[in-house]
Coordinates of C-alpha atoms in Angstrom, one line a residue:
M1 CA 58.5 81.5 117.6
E2 CA 55.2 80.5 119.2
D3 CA 56.4 81.2 122.7
N4 CA 57.4 84.8 121.8
K5 CA 53.8 85.8 121.1
L6 CA 53.4 86.7 124.8
F7 CA 56.2 89.3 124.6
S8 CA 54.6 91.0 121.6
E9 CA 51.9 92.2 124.0
F10 CA 54.5 94.1 126.0
P11 CA 56.6 96.4 123.8
P12 CA 60.1 97.1 125.0
V13 CA 60.7 100.2 127.1
S14 CA 63.8 102.2 126.3
T15 CA 66.4 103.4 128.8
E16 CA 65.4 107.0 127.9
K17 CA 61.8 106.2 129.0
W18 CA 63.0 104.6 132.3
E19 CA 65.2 107.7 133.0
E20 CA 62.3 110.0 132.2
V21 CA 60.0 108.3 134.8
I22 CA 62.8 108.2 137.4
N23 CA 63.6 111.9 137.0
K24 CA 59.9 112.6 137.3
D25 CA 59.7 110.6 140.6
L26 CA 62.8 112.4 141.9
K27 CA 60.9 115.7 141.7
G28 CA 64.1 117.7 141.1
A29 CA 66.4 115.8 143.5
D30 CA 69.9 115.1 142.3
Y31 CA 70.0 111.8 140.4
E32 CA 73.7 111.2 141.2
K33 CA 73.3 111.8 144.9
K34 CA 70.1 109.9 145.4
L35 CA 70.5 106.9 143.2
V36 CA 74.1 106.4 142.2
W37 CA 76.2 104.5 144.7
K38 CA 79.9 105.5 144.8
T39 CA 81.7 102.5 146.3
I40 CA 84.6 102.7 148.7
E41 CA 86.5 101.0 145.8
G42 CA 86.2 104.3 143.8
F43 CA 83.7 103.4 141.1
K44 CA 80.1 104.2 140.6
V45 CA 77.2 101.7 140.7
K46 CA 74.1 102.6 138.7
P47 CA 70.6 102.1 140.2
Y48 CA 69.7 99.6 137.5
Y49 CA 71.3 97.8 134.6
R50 CA 69.9 96.6 131.3
A51 CA 71.0 94.2 128.5
E52 CA 72.7 97.0 126.7
D53 CA 75.2 97.3 129.6
L54 CA 76.7 93.9 128.6
D55 CA 77.5 94.9 125.1
N56 CA 81.1 95.9 125.7
L57 CA 82.1 93.0 128.0
E58 CA 84.4 90.9 125.9
Y59 CA 84.8 88.1 128.4
L60 CA 81.1 87.1 128.0
D61 CA 82.0 85.4 124.8
S62 CA 83.8 82.6 126.7
N63 CA 82.2 79.6 128.2
P64 CA 82.9 78.0 131.6
D65 CA 86.3 76.2 131.6
Q66 CA 87.5 78.5 128.8
A67 CA 90.0 81.3 129.1
P68 CA 89.9 83.8 130.7
F69 CA 87.9 81.5 133.2
T70 CA 85.7 84.3 134.5
R71 CA 82.9 81.8 134.3
G72 CA 84.8 79.2 136.3
K73 CA 87.1 76.3 135.7
H74 CA 84.5 73.5 135.3
A75 CA 82.2 72.9 132.3
D76 CA 79.7 70.6 134.0
N77 CA 79.5 71.5 137.7
N78 CA 80.4 74.0 140.4
V79 CA 82.1 71.6 142.9
W80 CA 84.2 73.1 145.7
D81 CA 86.1 71.6 148.7
I82 CA 84.4 72.0 152.1
R83 CA 87.4 73.0 154.1
Q84 CA 87.7 73.3 157.8
D85 CA 90.7 75.1 159.4
I86 CA 91.4 73.6 162.8
K87 CA 92.9 75.5 165.7
A88 CA 93.6 73.8 169.0
D89 CA 96.0 74.0 171.9
T90 CA 97.4 70.4 171.4
L91 CA 98.0 68.1 168.5
E92 CA 95.7 65.5 170.1
A93 CA 92.8 68.1 170.3
A94 CA 93.5 69.2 166.7
N95 CA 93.3 65.6 165.5
A96 CA 90.0 65.0 167.3
L97 CA 88.4 68.1 165.7
A98 CA 89.8 67.1 162.3
L99 CA 88.3 63.6 162.5
E100 CA 85.0 65.0 163.6
A101 CA 85.0 67.4 160.7
L102 CA 85.7 64.6 158.2
E103 CA 83.0 62.4 159.7
R104 CA 80.5 65.2 159.3
G105 CA 81.0 66.5 155.8
A106 CA 84.4 68.2 155.4
N107 CA 86.7 66.9 152.7
S108 CA 89.6 69.3 153.2
L109 CA 91.5 70.2 156.4
G110 CA 93.6 73.2 157.4
L111 CA 96.1 72.1 160.0
C112 CA 98.7 74.1 162.0
A113 CA 102.0 72.3 162.0
C114 CA 103.9 74.8 164.3
K115 CA 104.1 72.2 167.0
V116 CA 105.1 69.4 164.7
E117 CA 108.9 68.9 164.9
N118 CA 109.3 65.1 164.4
I119 CA 107.6 62.2 162.7
D120 CA 105.9 61.0 165.9
Q121 CA 104.2 64.4 166.3
M122 CA 103.1 64.4 162.7
K123 CA 101.5 60.9 163.2
V124 CA 99.6 62.3 166.2
L125 CA 98.3 65.1 164.1
L126 CA 97.3 62.8 161.3
K127 CA 96.1 59.8 163.3
G128 CA 93.0 58.2 161.7
I129 CA 93.1 60.6 158.7
H130 CA 93.2 59.1 155.2
P131 CA 95.3 61.5 153.2
E132 CA 94.1 60.1 149.9
A133 CA 90.5 60.7 150.9
C134 CA 90.7 64.4 151.9
K135 CA 93.0 67.3 151.2
I136 CA 95.6 68.3 153.8
N137 CA 96.5 72.0 154.0
F138 CA 99.2 73.1 156.3
T139 CA 98.2 76.6 157.4
C140 CA 101.2 77.4 159.6
S141 CA 104.7 76.0 160.1
K142 CA 108.0 77.1 161.4
N143 CA 109.7 75.3 158.5
Y144 CA 107.4 74.2 155.6
L145 CA 110.0 72.1 153.9
H146 CA 110.6 70.1 157.1
T147 CA 106.9 69.8 157.6
L148 CA 106.4 68.4 154.0
Q149 CA 109.3 65.9 154.6
L150 CA 107.6 64.7 157.8
F151 CA 104.3 64.5 156.0
L152 CA 105.7 62.5 153.1
E153 CA 107.3 60.1 155.6
A154 CA 103.9 59.7 157.4
V155 CA 102.1 59.1 154.1
K156 CA 104.6 56.4 153.0
E157 CA 104.5 54.7 156.4
G158 CA 100.7 54.6 156.2
G159 CA 100.9 52.8 152.9
Y160 CA 99.4 55.7 150.9
D161 CA 100.4 56.8 147.4
P162 CA 101.9 60.3 147.5
A163 CA 100.8 60.9 143.9
K164 CA 97.2 60.6 145.1
V165 CA 97.6 63.0 148.0
Y166 CA 96.2 66.6 147.5
G167 CA 96.7 69.7 149.6
S168 CA 98.7 72.8 150.1
C169 CA 101.1 74.8 152.1
N170 CA 100.5 78.3 153.2
Y171 CA 104.0 79.5 152.3
D172 CA 103.5 83.1 151.6
I173 CA 106.7 85.1 151.3
Y174 CA 105.1 88.6 151.1
G175 CA 102.3 87.8 153.5
H176 CA 104.8 86.8 156.2
A177 CA 106.8 90.0 155.7
L178 CA 103.6 92.1 156.0
L179 CA 102.4 90.4 159.1
H180 CA 105.8 90.1 160.9
G181 CA 107.6 93.1 159.5
N182 CA 110.4 90.9 158.2
Y183 CA 111.0 88.1 155.8
R184 CA 111.4 84.6 157.3
S185 CA 115.2 84.7 156.7
S186 CA 115.8 87.2 154.0
Q187 CA 114.1 88.1 150.8
E188 CA 116.6 86.1 148.7
N189 CA 116.6 83.1 151.0
D190 CA 112.8 83.0 151.1
Y191 CA 112.8 82.8 147.3
N192 CA 115.3 80.0 147.4
E193 CA 113.2 78.2 150.0
A194 CA 110.2 78.5 147.7
V195 CA 112.3 76.9 144.9
E196 CA 113.1 74.0 147.2
L197 CA 109.5 73.6 148.2
I198 CA 108.4 73.5 144.6
N199 CA 111.1 71.0 143.5
F200 CA 110.4 68.8 146.5
A201 CA 106.6 68.8 145.8
K202 CA 107.2 68.2 142.1
E203 CA 109.3 65.1 142.9
N204 CA 107.4 63.7 145.9
L205 CA 103.9 65.2 146.2
P206 CA 103.0 66.3 142.6
N207 CA 99.4 67.3 143.6
F208 CA 100.5 69.5 146.5
R209 CA 100.4 73.3 146.0
V210 CA 103.1 74.8 148.1
L211 CA 102.9 78.6 147.5
S212 CA 100.2 81.0 148.8
V213 CA 99.3 84.6 148.2
N214 CA 97.0 85.8 151.0
G215 CA 94.7 88.5 149.8
R216 CA 92.7 87.9 153.0
H217 CA 95.4 89.7 155.0
F218 CA 94.6 92.9 153.0
H219 CA 90.9 92.4 153.6
N220 CA 91.4 91.8 157.4
A221 CA 93.5 95.0 157.6
G222 CA 90.5 97.0 156.3
S223 CA 91.2 97.1 152.5
S224 CA 88.7 97.6 149.8
I225 CA 87.7 94.7 147.5
V226 CA 89.7 96.4 144.7
Q227 CA 92.8 96.6 146.9
E228 CA 92.5 93.0 148.0
L229 CA 92.4 91.8 144.4
G230 CA 94.8 94.3 142.9
F231 CA 97.5 93.7 145.6
T232 CA 97.0 90.0 145.4
I233 CA 97.6 89.7 141.7
A234 CA 100.5 92.2 142.1
A235 CA 102.1 89.9 144.8
A236 CA 101.6 86.8 142.7
N237 CA 103.0 88.4 139.6
D238 CA 106.1 89.6 141.5
L239 CA 106.5 86.1 142.9
L240 CA 106.4 84.7 139.4
A241 CA 109.0 87.2 138.2
H242 CA 111.4 86.4 141.0
L243 CA 111.1 82.6 140.9
T244 CA 111.4 82.4 137.1
D245 CA 114.6 84.5 137.6
C246 CA 115.7 81.7 140.0
G247 CA 115.4 79.3 137.1
L248 CA 112.0 77.7 137.7
P249 CA 109.7 77.1 134.8
V250 CA 106.6 79.2 134.9
E251 CA 104.5 76.1 134.7
D252 CA 105.9 74.8 138.0
I253 CA 105.2 78.0 139.8
A254 CA 101.7 78.5 138.4
K255 CA 100.6 74.9 139.4
N256 CA 101.8 75.5 142.9
L257 CA 99.9 78.8 143.6
V258 CA 96.9 79.2 145.8
F259 CA 95.0 82.5 146.2
N260 CA 93.5 82.9 149.7
F261 CA 90.8 85.5 149.6
A262 CA 88.5 86.6 152.4
T263 CA 84.8 87.1 151.6
G264 CA 82.9 89.9 153.4
S265 CA 79.3 90.9 153.7
N266 CA 79.2 92.9 150.4
Y267 CA 77.4 90.0 148.8
F268 CA 77.4 90.8 145.0
M269 CA 80.7 92.5 145.1
E270 CA 82.4 89.5 146.6
I271 CA 80.9 87.3 143.9
A272 CA 82.3 89.7 141.3
K273 CA 85.7 89.8 143.0
I274 CA 86.4 86.1 142.7
R275 CA 85.2 86.0 139.1
A276 CA 87.4 89.0 138.3
A277 CA 90.4 87.3 140.0
R278 CA 90.3 84.4 137.6
M279 CA 90.0 86.7 134.6
L280 CA 92.9 89.0 135.6
W281 CA 95.2 86.1 136.5
S282 CA 94.5 84.4 133.2
K283 CA 95.5 87.6 131.4
I284 CA 98.7 87.9 133.4
M285 CA 99.7 84.3 132.9
E286 CA 99.2 84.6 129.2
Q287 CA 102.2 87.0 129.1
Y288 CA 104.5 84.3 130.5
H289 CA 103.5 82.0 127.5
P290 CA 103.1 78.8 129.5
Q291 CA 103.1 75.5 127.6
C292 CA 99.7 74.4 128.9
E293 CA 96.4 76.3 129.3
C294 CA 96.0 74.8 132.8
C295 CA 98.5 77.3 134.0
L296 CA 96.0 80.1 133.3
K297 CA 93.7 78.7 136.0
V298 CA 94.3 79.7 139.6
F299 CA 93.2 77.8 142.7
I300 CA 91.1 80.0 144.9
N301 CA 90.4 79.3 148.6
A302 CA 87.8 81.7 150.1
T303 CA 87.7 82.2 153.8
S304 CA 84.9 84.1 155.6
S305 CA 86.0 87.5 156.8
L306 CA 87.3 88.2 160.3
W307 CA 87.1 92.0 159.8
N308 CA 83.3 92.2 160.1
K309 CA 82.8 89.8 162.9
S310 CA 81.6 91.0 166.3
I311 CA 81.8 89.9 169.9
F312 CA 78.4 91.3 170.9
D313 CA 75.3 89.7 169.5
P314 CA 77.6 86.9 168.1
Y315 CA 74.9 84.8 166.5
V316 CA 74.5 87.6 163.9
N317 CA 77.9 86.3 162.7
M318 CA 76.1 83.2 161.5
L319 CA 74.1 85.4 159.1
R320 CA 77.3 87.1 158.0
T321 CA 79.1 83.8 157.3
T322 CA 76.1 82.5 155.4
T323 CA 76.1 85.3 152.8
E324 CA 79.9 85.1 152.6
T325 CA 79.9 81.4 152.0
M326 CA 77.1 81.9 149.4
S327 CA 79.2 84.6 147.6
A328 CA 82.2 82.2 147.4
A329 CA 80.1 79.3 146.2
I330 CA 78.2 81.3 143.5
A331 CA 81.5 82.8 142.3
G332 CA 83.0 79.3 141.8
A333 CA 85.7 79.2 144.5
D334 CA 87.7 76.0 144.5
S335 CA 87.7 75.7 148.3
I336 CA 85.7 77.4 151.0
T337 CA 86.5 77.9 154.6
T338 CA 83.6 79.1 156.8
N339 CA 85.0 80.2 160.1
P340 CA 83.1 79.5 163.3
F341 CA 80.7 82.2 164.3
D342 CA 82.4 82.8 167.7
I343 CA 86.0 83.0 166.4
A344 CA 86.3 86.7 167.5
F345 CA 86.3 85.9 171.2
K346 CA 86.9 82.3 172.0
E347 CA 88.7 79.1 170.9
S348 CA 86.2 77.4 168.7
D349 CA 84.6 74.1 169.8
S350 CA 82.6 71.4 168.0
F351 CA 79.5 73.5 167.9
G352 CA 81.1 76.5 166.2
Y353 CA 82.9 74.2 163.7
R354 CA 79.7 72.3 163.0
I355 CA 77.7 75.5 162.2
G356 CA 80.3 76.7 159.7
R357 CA 80.5 73.3 158.1
N358 CA 76.8 72.9 157.9
Q359 CA 76.4 76.2 156.1
Q360 CA 78.3 74.7 153.2
L361 CA 76.5 71.4 153.4
L362 CA 73.2 73.2 153.1
L363 CA 74.4 75.1 150.0
K364 CA 75.5 71.8 148.4
E365 CA 73.0 69.2 149.6
E366 CA 69.8 71.3 149.8
S367 CA 70.4 74.3 147.5
Y368 CA 72.3 72.3 144.8
M369 CA 74.7 75.2 144.2
D370 CA 77.4 72.6 143.2
K371 CA 75.2 71.4 140.3
I372 CA 74.9 74.8 138.5
V373 CA 77.8 76.1 136.5
D374 CA 78.4 79.8 137.0
P375 CA 75.1 80.7 138.7
A376 CA 75.8 84.4 138.4
A377 CA 76.2 84.3 134.6
G378 CA 74.2 86.8 132.7
S379 CA 73.2 89.0 135.6
Y380 CA 73.5 92.5 134.3
Y381 CA 74.5 93.8 137.7
I382 CA 77.1 91.2 138.6
E383 CA 78.7 91.1 135.2
N384 CA 79.1 94.9 135.4
L385 CA 80.5 94.7 138.9
T386 CA 82.9 92.0 137.7
D387 CA 84.1 94.3 134.9
S388 CA 84.4 97.4 137.2
I389 CA 86.4 95.5 139.9
A390 CA 88.7 94.0 137.2
Q391 CA 89.4 97.4 135.7
Y392 CA 90.1 99.2 138.9
A393 CA 92.1 96.3 140.3
W394 CA 94.2 96.3 137.1
Q395 CA 94.9 100.0 137.5
L396 CA 96.1 99.3 141.0
F397 CA 98.2 96.4 139.7
L398 CA 99.9 98.8 137.3
A399 CA 100.5 101.3 140.0
V400 CA 102.4 98.6 142.0
E401 CA 104.4 97.7 138.9
E402 CA 105.3 101.4 138.5
Q403 CA 106.7 101.2 142.1
G404 CA 109.0 98.5 140.9
G405 CA 106.9 95.5 141.8
F406 CA 105.2 94.2 145.0
A407 CA 108.3 93.6 147.0
V408 CA 109.5 97.2 146.4
A409 CA 106.0 98.5 147.1
I410 CA 105.8 96.9 150.6
A411 CA 109.4 97.9 151.3
N412 CA 108.6 101.6 150.8
G413 CA 105.2 101.2 152.5
Y414 CA 103.0 102.0 149.5
V415 CA 100.7 99.0 149.9
Q416 CA 100.4 99.5 153.7
T417 CA 99.6 103.2 153.4
E418 CA 97.0 102.7 150.7
I419 CA 95.2 100.1 152.8
E420 CA 95.5 102.3 155.9
K421 CA 93.7 105.1 154.1
T422 CA 90.8 102.9 153.2
A423 CA 90.7 101.4 156.7
Q424 CA 90.5 104.9 158.2
Q425 CA 87.6 105.7 155.9
R426 CA 85.8 102.4 156.8
D427 CA 86.4 103.2 160.5
M428 CA 84.9 106.6 160.1
D429 CA 81.9 105.1 158.4
I430 CA 81.4 102.7 161.4
A431 CA 82.0 105.5 163.9
T432 CA 79.3 107.7 162.2
R433 CA 77.1 104.6 161.6
K434 CA 77.1 105.1 157.9
T435 CA 78.1 101.4 158.0
T436 CA 76.1 99.3 160.4
I437 CA 77.5 96.5 162.4
L438 CA 74.3 95.0 163.8
G439 CA 74.4 94.6 167.6
T440 CA 77.6 96.6 167.9
N441 CA 77.2 100.2 166.6
Q442 CA 73.4 99.8 166.0
Y443 CA 70.5 97.9 167.6
P444 CA 72.4 96.5 170.6
N445 CA 71.0 93.8 172.9
L446 CA 70.8 96.0 176.0
L447 CA 70.9 93.1 178.4
E448 CA 73.8 91.3 176.9
K449 CA 77.1 90.8 178.7
M450 CA 80.1 89.3 177.0
G451 CA 83.1 90.2 179.2
D452 CA 83.3 86.9 180.9
K453 CA 82.8 85.0 177.6
I454 CA 86.0 86.4 176.0
T455 CA 88.7 83.8 176.3
K456 CA 91.1 84.9 173.6
D457 CA 92.5 87.9 171.6
S458 CA 90.7 87.7 168.3
N459 CA 93.8 88.9 166.4
C460 CA 96.4 86.7 168.0
S461 CA 98.3 84.2 166.0
C462 CA 100.6 81.4 167.0
C463 CA 103.4 82.8 165.0
C464 CA 102.7 86.5 164.4
H465 CA 105.0 89.1 166.0
C466 CA 107.0 92.1 164.9
D467 CA 110.5 92.4 166.4
N468 CA 112.5 95.2 164.9
P469 CA 110.4 95.3 161.7
A470 CA 112.3 96.3 158.5
I471 CA 108.9 96.4 156.7
K472 CA 105.9 98.3 158.0
P473 CA 103.5 95.6 159.2
L474 CA 99.9 95.4 158.3
S475 CA 97.6 95.9 161.2
L476 CA 94.9 93.2 161.3
Y477 CA 91.8 94.1 163.3
R478 CA 88.1 93.9 163.3
G479 CA 85.9 96.9 162.4
A480 CA 83.8 96.4 165.6
E481 CA 86.7 96.6 168.0
A482 CA 86.5 100.3 168.9
F483 CA 82.8 100.1 169.9
E484 CA 83.4 96.8 171.7
K485 CA 86.1 98.4 173.8
L486 CA 83.6 101.1 174.9
R487 CA 81.0 98.6 175.9
L488 CA 83.4 96.2 177.6
A489 CA 84.9 99.1 179.6
T490 CA 81.4 99.9 180.8
E491 CA 80.7 96.3 181.7
R492 CA 84.0 95.9 183.5
S493 CA 83.7 99.1 185.4
G494 CA 80.8 97.6 187.4
S495 CA 78.8 100.9 187.1
R496 CA 76.4 101.5 184.2
P497 CA 75.6 105.2 183.7
K498 CA 71.8 105.7 183.7
V499 CA 70.3 107.4 180.6
F500 CA 66.9 108.8 181.2
L501 CA 64.7 109.6 178.1
L502 CA 62.6 112.6 178.8
T503 CA 59.9 112.1 176.1
Y504 CA 57.4 114.8 175.4
G505 CA 54.8 115.9 172.8
N506 CA 54.3 114.5 169.3
L507 CA 54.1 110.7 169.6
A508 CA 55.8 109.8 166.4
M509 CA 58.7 112.2 166.9
R510 CA 59.3 111.3 170.6
K511 CA 59.2 107.6 169.8
A512 CA 61.6 108.0 166.9
R513 CA 64.1 110.1 168.9
S514 CA 63.8 107.9 172.0
G515 CA 64.6 104.9 169.8
F516 CA 67.5 106.7 168.3
A517 CA 68.8 107.7 171.8
T518 CA 68.4 104.1 173.0
N519 CA 70.6 102.8 170.2
F520 CA 73.0 105.6 170.6
F521 CA 73.8 105.1 174.3
G522 CA 73.0 101.4 174.3
V523 CA 76.0 100.6 172.2
A524 CA 78.2 101.7 175.1
G525 CA 76.3 99.5 177.5
Y526 CA 74.5 102.3 179.4
E527 CA 71.3 101.6 181.2
I528 CA 68.4 103.1 179.3
I529 CA 65.3 104.3 181.1
D530 CA 62.6 104.9 178.6
N531 CA 59.2 106.5 179.3
P532 CA 55.8 106.7 177.7
G533 CA 55.8 110.5 177.6
F534 CA 55.4 113.4 180.1
K535 CA 52.8 116.1 180.1
S536 CA 55.3 118.8 181.0
A537 CA 59.0 119.5 181.4
E538 CA 58.6 119.7 185.2
E539 CA 57.1 116.2 185.4
G540 CA 59.9 114.8 183.3
V541 CA 62.6 116.5 185.4
E542 CA 61.0 115.2 188.6
A543 CA 61.0 111.6 187.3
A544 CA 64.6 111.9 186.0
L545 CA 65.9 113.1 189.4
K546 CA 63.9 110.4 191.2
A547 CA 65.5 107.8 188.9
N548 CA 69.0 109.1 189.8
A549 CA 69.8 109.7 186.1
D550 CA 73.3 110.5 185.0
I551 CA 72.3 111.6 181.5
V552 CA 68.9 113.0 180.5
V553 CA 68.0 113.0 176.9
L554 CA 65.2 115.3 175.7
C555 CA 63.2 113.5 173.0
S556 CA 60.5 115.5 171.1
S557 CA 59.9 117.3 167.9
D558 CA 62.0 120.4 166.9
D559 CA 59.0 122.6 167.4
E560 CA 58.2 121.3 170.8
Y561 CA 61.7 121.6 172.1
A562 CA 61.0 125.3 172.3
E563 CA 58.3 124.5 174.9
I564 CA 60.4 122.3 177.3
T565 CA 64.2 122.8 176.8
Q566 CA 64.7 125.9 179.0
Q567 CA 62.5 124.6 181.8
A568 CA 64.2 121.1 181.6
C569 CA 67.7 122.6 181.7
Q570 CA 66.8 124.8 184.7
G571 CA 65.6 121.8 186.7
L572 CA 68.4 119.5 185.7
K573 CA 71.6 121.6 185.5
G574 CA 74.0 120.7 188.2
K575 CA 71.9 117.7 189.3
V576 CA 72.8 115.4 186.4
K577 CA 76.1 114.9 184.6
S578 CA 74.9 115.7 181.2
I579 CA 71.8 117.1 179.4
V580 CA 71.4 115.9 175.8
L581 CA 69.0 116.8 173.1
A582 CA 68.1 114.2 170.4
G583 CA 68.2 116.0 167.1
F584 CA 69.8 119.1 165.7
P585 CA 67.5 122.1 165.3
K586 CA 70.3 124.2 163.8
D587 CA 68.5 127.5 164.2
M588 CA 68.2 127.0 167.9
V589 CA 71.4 125.2 168.7
D590 CA 73.2 128.2 170.2
T591 CA 70.2 129.2 172.3
Y592 CA 69.8 125.6 173.7
K593 CA 73.5 125.6 174.6
E594 CA 72.9 128.7 176.6
Y595 CA 70.0 127.1 178.3
G596 CA 72.3 124.2 179.4
I597 CA 72.2 121.5 176.6
D598 CA 75.6 119.8 176.7
E599 CA 75.4 117.6 173.6
F600 CA 73.2 117.1 170.5
I601 CA 72.9 113.6 169.1
H602 CA 71.7 113.1 165.5
V603 CA 72.4 111.0 162.4
K604 CA 75.6 112.9 161.5
T605 CA 77.1 112.6 164.9
N606 CA 80.4 110.7 165.3
V607 CA 78.9 108.2 167.7
L608 CA 82.3 106.7 168.7
E609 CA 83.9 110.1 169.4
C610 CA 80.8 111.3 171.3
L611 CA 80.6 108.2 173.5
T612 CA 84.3 108.3 174.2
K613 CA 83.8 111.8 175.7
F614 CA 81.0 110.4 177.9
Q615 CA 83.2 107.6 179.1
K616 CA 85.8 110.1 180.2
T617 CA 83.1 112.1 182.0
F618 CA 82.2 109.0 184.0
G619 CA 85.8 108.0 184.6
I620 CA 85.4 104.8 182.7
G621 CA 88.8 103.8 181.2
I622 CA 88.9 102.2 177.8
A623 CA 91.4 99.4 177.3

């Protein structure tokens, strides 16, 4: 063709040629260690992908709105619900926030019905809300069947058509057991209640989905993406098996399912996860031989992660929720909940809700992401991530099946133990700063104080408790918590240890190491006293003592430490609580310890462990 003439000027470059150039540039360095990323999920990600990497991906032959639905459920658009989950102390306050959300762009609401016990209270919650014009999702309830009965009564009294009302119930049998340590009543009774809910909805609210599987619980307990997906499809499959044994048609169950995933900061991986979820669920549903292809489609609600949110430097959370919302939108989620940026430390208000809502509105109204079907299609990288996540999640699914199914796997603690192992690894990566939580374990705002702004426990739930658990509960937490406790303890102690940076010699090295030390001790809320550089150890010691320093950090090059360390230690020992050296000149470590160096801080230091020791030195308790 005419337009291909341009490409004839640029002959193709083979993979072998690329590899040849890469290895030359590496100058003998290990290719695997330098360029291949081994994810916490267990698979390897190459430094680049080419068209040939798509050759064996079978699902690429399908179009959007075709099985296995990897490319989405719509052939002509990428529309999703802008959902806002409302949390408030009273029904009146929840209603006011819900109306504001609807007026300003939301078309789906998540409402807690724990305090709704009669029709009058249901009317208070729904006052002014048109249930045919927006979706109503009950996120929490003491009795979901009773809640639906009250909802139906309110719908009819308002003159609305129940057949035109869409929404869902967050009735998650296994999720409840994992959060509370027990089933709601008993495992068998919970299955029976699920049957009642499905039959009630089928007869009265045909467009209401009443069953949920909350993969977000796994995510917010520290799981990997593969674990979140693998355990979610395992739980959903187990639910299918048990409910079909109860006599329900598989079609009724499938049409009532909602997958609730969390989306974290791993942008491309999160896109791939949601695409892989549709593919795997389609493959599983095929084995049940449903009568209509619509049963192969699963409804996915994506909620921004709680695990990666921070109390300190909270506006960074806006950046996190932006990429998380983009991941969900590009992946083709059916519904997206963008949590308020300040959800980790306070009850959200109109401003927090507005920011979360507007992030989705921007993606729709200004970025037009709802107009493009499967925006990630054809990306060599994302397609391979989708395939890798699907393969590894499927292996995990099979491992759960070998246990006897998901219910058995949580009863014997398999699921919880596997997630704990990953969470421990992720915690270690944060403690050693292999993983950065901006503003928390790296690059802190040294002047920020947050203690008086915390008005709630970020992990509390209106209905989450564990009395005499028969099943080992999942521990939901945020990755930033351990570092936050250190800094909050310092803040509340009323006494900030002074860290004096004794800088000397080579400008580049002393600047680099003083910056490193500032970040290191700053994350615990210590007062940092930086300096432009001293001409001698004696001058630095004199300035440190004059400043009443608690910790003195020597900041220089490895070669120049030999010039100042002994003199500095002689002048400081016994007069300050700790003498620290920034770096790790391994040939001289024992010698410097003999001089009086108490601690070496460097890139391989377990920062959390080290700072915890300093807190004990200063008598600062950690809650």
